[in-house]
Amino acid sequence: MKSVKEHMQVIGADGVHIGTVDRVENGRIKLTKADSGEGRHKGHHHFIDLGLVADVEGQNVRLSANAAVAVTLEEEQSGKST
């Protein structure tokens, strides 16, 4: 698979913009704070599991899940205590 790089746009399978890549760490895409959700999600980093990446097309990272599902999965995973 092509690599995910800084500043790429993350887009759900439904074509909805989810955020902008800050970097990849620990098998997850870290989204920039400035472009990482709205409402209670705004102003802090979100993470998307690399397992959700369906394809990298130019400057876009396309996920295999719709935007709403990807954000829900990210919240559930980051909310777990390990």
Short mmCIF file of N, CA and C in Angstrom, two decimals:
data_model
loop_
_atom_site.label_atom_id
_atom_site.label_comp_id
_atom_site.label_asym_id
_atom_site.label_seq_id
_atom_site.Cartn_x
_atom_site.Cartn_y
_atom_site.Cartn_z
N MET A 1 0.84 -1.19 0.00
CA MET A 1 0.00 0.00 0.00
C MET A 1 0.88 1.25 0.00
N LYS A 2 0.42 2.26 -0.70
CA LYS A 2 1.15 3.53 -0.70
C LYS A 2 1.13 4.11 0.70
N SER A 3 2.15 4.88 1.03
CA SER A 3 2.23 5.38 2.39
C SER A 3 1.39 6.63 2.61
N VAL A 4 0.89 6.74 3.83
CA VAL A 4 0.14 7.90 4.26
C VAL A 4 1.15 8.95 4.72
N LYS A 5 1.00 10.17 4.23
CA LYS A 5 1.97 11.23 4.53
C LYS A 5 1.28 12.44 5.16
N GLU A 6 2.09 13.25 5.82
CA GLU A 6 1.63 14.48 6.46
C GLU A 6 0.87 15.36 5.46
N HIS A 7 -0.17 16.00 5.92
CA HIS A 7 -1.00 16.95 5.17
C HIS A 7 -1.96 16.32 4.17
N MET A 8 -2.02 14.99 4.08
CA MET A 8 -3.00 14.35 3.21
C MET A 8 -4.39 14.51 3.83
N GLN A 9 -5.41 14.54 2.96
CA GLN A 9 -6.79 14.64 3.42
C GLN A 9 -7.32 13.24 3.68
N VAL A 10 -8.03 13.05 4.79
CA VAL A 10 -8.64 11.76 5.11
C VAL A 10 -10.12 11.87 4.78
N ILE A 11 -10.58 10.94 3.93
CA ILE A 11 -11.95 10.97 3.41
C ILE A 11 -12.61 9.62 3.66
N GLY A 12 -13.84 9.66 4.17
CA GLY A 12 -14.59 8.44 4.40
C GLY A 12 -15.03 7.81 3.10
N ALA A 13 -15.50 6.57 3.16
CA ALA A 13 -15.98 5.86 1.98
C ALA A 13 -17.15 6.59 1.33
N ASP A 14 -17.85 7.42 2.13
CA ASP A 14 -18.98 8.18 1.63
C ASP A 14 -18.57 9.52 1.02
N GLY A 15 -17.24 9.78 0.96
CA GLY A 15 -16.74 11.01 0.37
C GLY A 15 -16.67 12.19 1.31
N VAL A 16 -17.02 11.98 2.59
CA VAL A 16 -17.03 13.06 3.57
C VAL A 16 -15.63 13.26 4.14
N HIS A 17 -15.18 14.52 4.17
CA HIS A 17 -13.86 14.87 4.73
C HIS A 17 -13.88 14.62 6.23
N ILE A 18 -12.88 13.88 6.72
CA ILE A 18 -12.78 13.57 8.14
C ILE A 18 -11.72 14.44 8.81
N GLY A 19 -10.61 14.66 8.13
CA GLY A 19 -9.55 15.46 8.72
C GLY A 19 -8.32 15.49 7.85
N THR A 20 -7.23 16.04 8.41
CA THR A 20 -5.96 16.16 7.72
C THR A 20 -4.90 15.41 8.52
N VAL A 21 -4.08 14.64 7.84
CA VAL A 21 -3.04 13.84 8.50
C VAL A 21 -1.99 14.75 9.15
N ASP A 22 -1.74 14.53 10.42
CA ASP A 22 -0.63 15.16 11.12
C ASP A 22 0.58 14.25 10.95
N ARG A 23 0.41 12.98 11.34
CA ARG A 23 1.46 11.98 11.13
C ARG A 23 0.87 10.60 11.41
N VAL A 24 1.66 9.57 11.14
CA VAL A 24 1.28 8.20 11.46
C VAL A 24 2.10 7.76 12.66
N GLU A 25 1.43 7.25 13.68
CA GLU A 25 2.14 6.74 14.85
C GLU A 25 1.39 5.56 15.44
N ASN A 26 2.14 4.54 15.80
CA ASN A 26 1.58 3.34 16.44
C ASN A 26 0.43 2.70 15.65
N GLY A 27 0.59 2.65 14.33
CA GLY A 27 -0.42 2.00 13.50
C GLY A 27 -1.70 2.79 13.33
N ARG A 28 -1.64 4.08 13.64
CA ARG A 28 -2.82 4.93 13.51
C ARG A 28 -2.45 6.23 12.82
N ILE A 29 -3.44 6.81 12.13
CA ILE A 29 -3.27 8.13 11.54
C ILE A 29 -3.67 9.14 12.60
N LYS A 30 -2.76 10.05 12.91
CA LYS A 30 -3.06 11.13 13.84
C LYS A 30 -3.50 12.33 13.01
N LEU A 31 -4.70 12.84 13.28
CA LEU A 31 -5.21 13.99 12.55
C LEU A 31 -4.77 15.28 13.23
N THR A 32 -4.63 16.34 12.45
CA THR A 32 -4.25 17.64 13.01
C THR A 32 -5.36 18.16 13.91
N LYS A 33 -4.98 18.92 14.93
CA LYS A 33 -5.98 19.51 15.83
C LYS A 33 -6.89 20.48 15.09
N ALA A 34 -6.30 21.29 14.21
CA ALA A 34 -7.05 22.34 13.52
C ALA A 34 -8.14 21.77 12.60
N ASP A 35 -7.97 20.53 12.15
CA ASP A 35 -8.92 19.94 11.20
C ASP A 35 -9.25 18.53 11.67
N SER A 36 -9.83 18.45 12.87
CA SER A 36 -10.06 17.15 13.47
C SER A 36 -11.42 17.09 14.15
N GLY A 37 -12.46 17.41 13.39
CA GLY A 37 -13.81 17.29 13.93
C GLY A 37 -14.42 18.61 14.35
N GLU A 38 -15.67 18.52 14.72
CA GLU A 38 -16.44 19.69 15.12
C GLU A 38 -17.02 19.47 16.51
N GLY A 39 -17.59 20.51 17.07
CA GLY A 39 -18.24 20.40 18.38
C GLY A 39 -17.29 19.94 19.44
N ARG A 40 -17.68 18.91 20.19
CA ARG A 40 -16.83 18.43 21.29
C ARG A 40 -15.54 17.78 20.77
N HIS A 41 -15.51 17.46 19.48
CA HIS A 41 -14.31 16.84 18.90
C HIS A 41 -13.26 17.89 18.52
N LYS A 42 -13.68 19.14 18.38
CA LYS A 42 -12.79 20.18 17.86
C LYS A 42 -11.70 20.53 18.87
N GLY A 43 -10.50 20.82 18.35
CA GLY A 43 -9.43 21.33 19.20
C GLY A 43 -8.55 20.29 19.84
N HIS A 44 -8.70 19.03 19.48
CA HIS A 44 -7.76 18.02 19.97
C HIS A 44 -7.56 16.96 18.89
N HIS A 45 -6.50 16.19 19.04
CA HIS A 45 -6.15 15.19 18.03
C HIS A 45 -7.13 14.02 18.04
N HIS A 46 -7.38 13.50 16.85
CA HIS A 46 -8.12 12.26 16.70
C HIS A 46 -7.23 11.27 15.97
N PHE A 47 -7.52 10.00 16.15
CA PHE A 47 -6.74 8.95 15.52
C PHE A 47 -7.66 8.04 14.72
N ILE A 48 -7.18 7.60 13.57
CA ILE A 48 -7.90 6.64 12.73
C ILE A 48 -6.97 5.45 12.53
N ASP A 49 -7.47 4.26 12.79
CA ASP A 49 -6.67 3.05 12.64
C ASP A 49 -6.29 2.84 11.18
N LEU A 50 -5.03 2.49 10.93
CA LEU A 50 -4.57 2.26 9.54
C LEU A 50 -5.33 1.12 8.88
N GLY A 51 -5.93 0.24 9.66
CA GLY A 51 -6.72 -0.86 9.12
C GLY A 51 -7.95 -0.38 8.37
N LEU A 52 -8.36 0.86 8.60
CA LEU A 52 -9.52 1.42 7.90
C LEU A 52 -9.17 2.03 6.55
N VAL A 53 -7.88 2.14 6.23
CA VAL A 53 -7.45 2.75 4.97
C VAL A 53 -7.73 1.78 3.82
N ALA A 54 -8.55 2.23 2.88
CA ALA A 54 -8.86 1.41 1.71
C ALA A 54 -7.88 1.70 0.59
N ASP A 55 -7.48 2.98 0.43
CA ASP A 55 -6.60 3.35 -0.67
C ASP A 55 -6.01 4.73 -0.41
N VAL A 56 -4.87 4.98 -1.04
CA VAL A 56 -4.28 6.32 -1.03
C VAL A 56 -4.28 6.79 -2.47
N GLU A 57 -5.01 7.87 -2.73
CA GLU A 57 -5.18 8.40 -4.09
C GLU A 57 -4.65 9.82 -4.12
N GLY A 58 -3.50 10.03 -4.69
CA GLY A 58 -2.92 11.37 -4.74
C GLY A 58 -2.67 11.90 -3.34
N GLN A 59 -3.35 12.97 -2.97
CA GLN A 59 -3.22 13.55 -1.63
C GLN A 59 -4.38 13.17 -0.72
N ASN A 60 -5.14 12.15 -1.11
CA ASN A 60 -6.28 11.72 -0.32
C ASN A 60 -6.09 10.31 0.22
N VAL A 61 -6.45 10.15 1.49
CA VAL A 61 -6.48 8.83 2.12
C VAL A 61 -7.96 8.45 2.19
N ARG A 62 -8.33 7.43 1.44
CA ARG A 62 -9.74 7.01 1.42
C ARG A 62 -9.91 5.82 2.36
N LEU A 63 -10.91 5.93 3.23
CA LEU A 63 -11.17 4.87 4.21
C LEU A 63 -12.21 3.89 3.69
N SER A 64 -12.24 2.70 4.30
CA SER A 64 -13.21 1.68 3.93
C SER A 64 -14.53 1.88 4.67
N ALA A 65 -14.55 2.80 5.64
CA ALA A 65 -15.76 3.09 6.42
C ALA A 65 -16.25 4.50 6.13
N ASN A 66 -17.55 4.71 6.28
CA ASN A 66 -18.10 6.05 6.15
C ASN A 66 -17.55 6.94 7.27
N ALA A 67 -17.56 8.24 7.05
CA ALA A 67 -16.96 9.19 7.99
C ALA A 67 -17.52 9.02 9.40
N ALA A 68 -18.83 8.94 9.55
CA ALA A 68 -19.44 8.84 10.88
C ALA A 68 -19.00 7.56 11.59
N VAL A 69 -18.88 6.47 10.86
CA VAL A 69 -18.46 5.20 11.46
C VAL A 69 -16.98 5.26 11.86
N ALA A 70 -16.15 5.83 11.01
CA ALA A 70 -14.71 5.93 11.30
C ALA A 70 -14.46 6.74 12.56
N VAL A 71 -15.19 7.84 12.73
CA VAL A 71 -15.03 8.68 13.92
C VAL A 71 -15.52 7.93 15.16
N THR A 72 -16.61 7.18 15.04
CA THR A 72 -17.13 6.40 16.16
C THR A 72 -16.13 5.33 16.57
N LEU A 73 -15.54 4.63 15.59
CA LEU A 73 -14.55 3.60 15.90
C LEU A 73 -13.34 4.21 16.58
N GLU A 74 -12.91 5.37 16.10
CA GLU A 74 -11.75 6.04 16.68
C GLU A 74 -12.02 6.39 18.14
N GLU A 75 -13.22 6.88 18.45
CA GLU A 75 -13.56 7.25 19.82
C GLU A 75 -13.56 6.04 20.72
N GLU A 76 -14.13 4.93 20.24
CA GLU A 76 -14.19 3.71 21.04
C GLU A 76 -12.80 3.19 21.33
N GLN A 77 -11.93 3.18 20.34
CA GLN A 77 -10.58 2.66 20.53
C GLN A 77 -9.75 3.56 21.44
N SER A 78 -9.84 4.88 21.27
CA SER A 78 -9.02 5.76 22.07
C SER A 78 -9.56 5.89 23.48
N GLY A 79 -10.82 5.53 23.70
CA GLY A 79 -11.41 5.60 25.02
C GLY A 79 -11.09 4.42 25.91
N LYS A 80 -10.54 3.36 25.33
CA LYS A 80 -10.19 2.17 26.09
C LYS A 80 -8.95 2.38 26.92
N SER A 81 -8.93 1.81 28.08
CA SER A 81 -7.72 1.84 28.90
C SER A 81 -6.92 0.58 28.62
N THR A 82 -5.66 0.74 28.30
CA THR A 82 -4.82 -0.43 28.02
C THR A 82 -3.66 -0.49 28.95
#
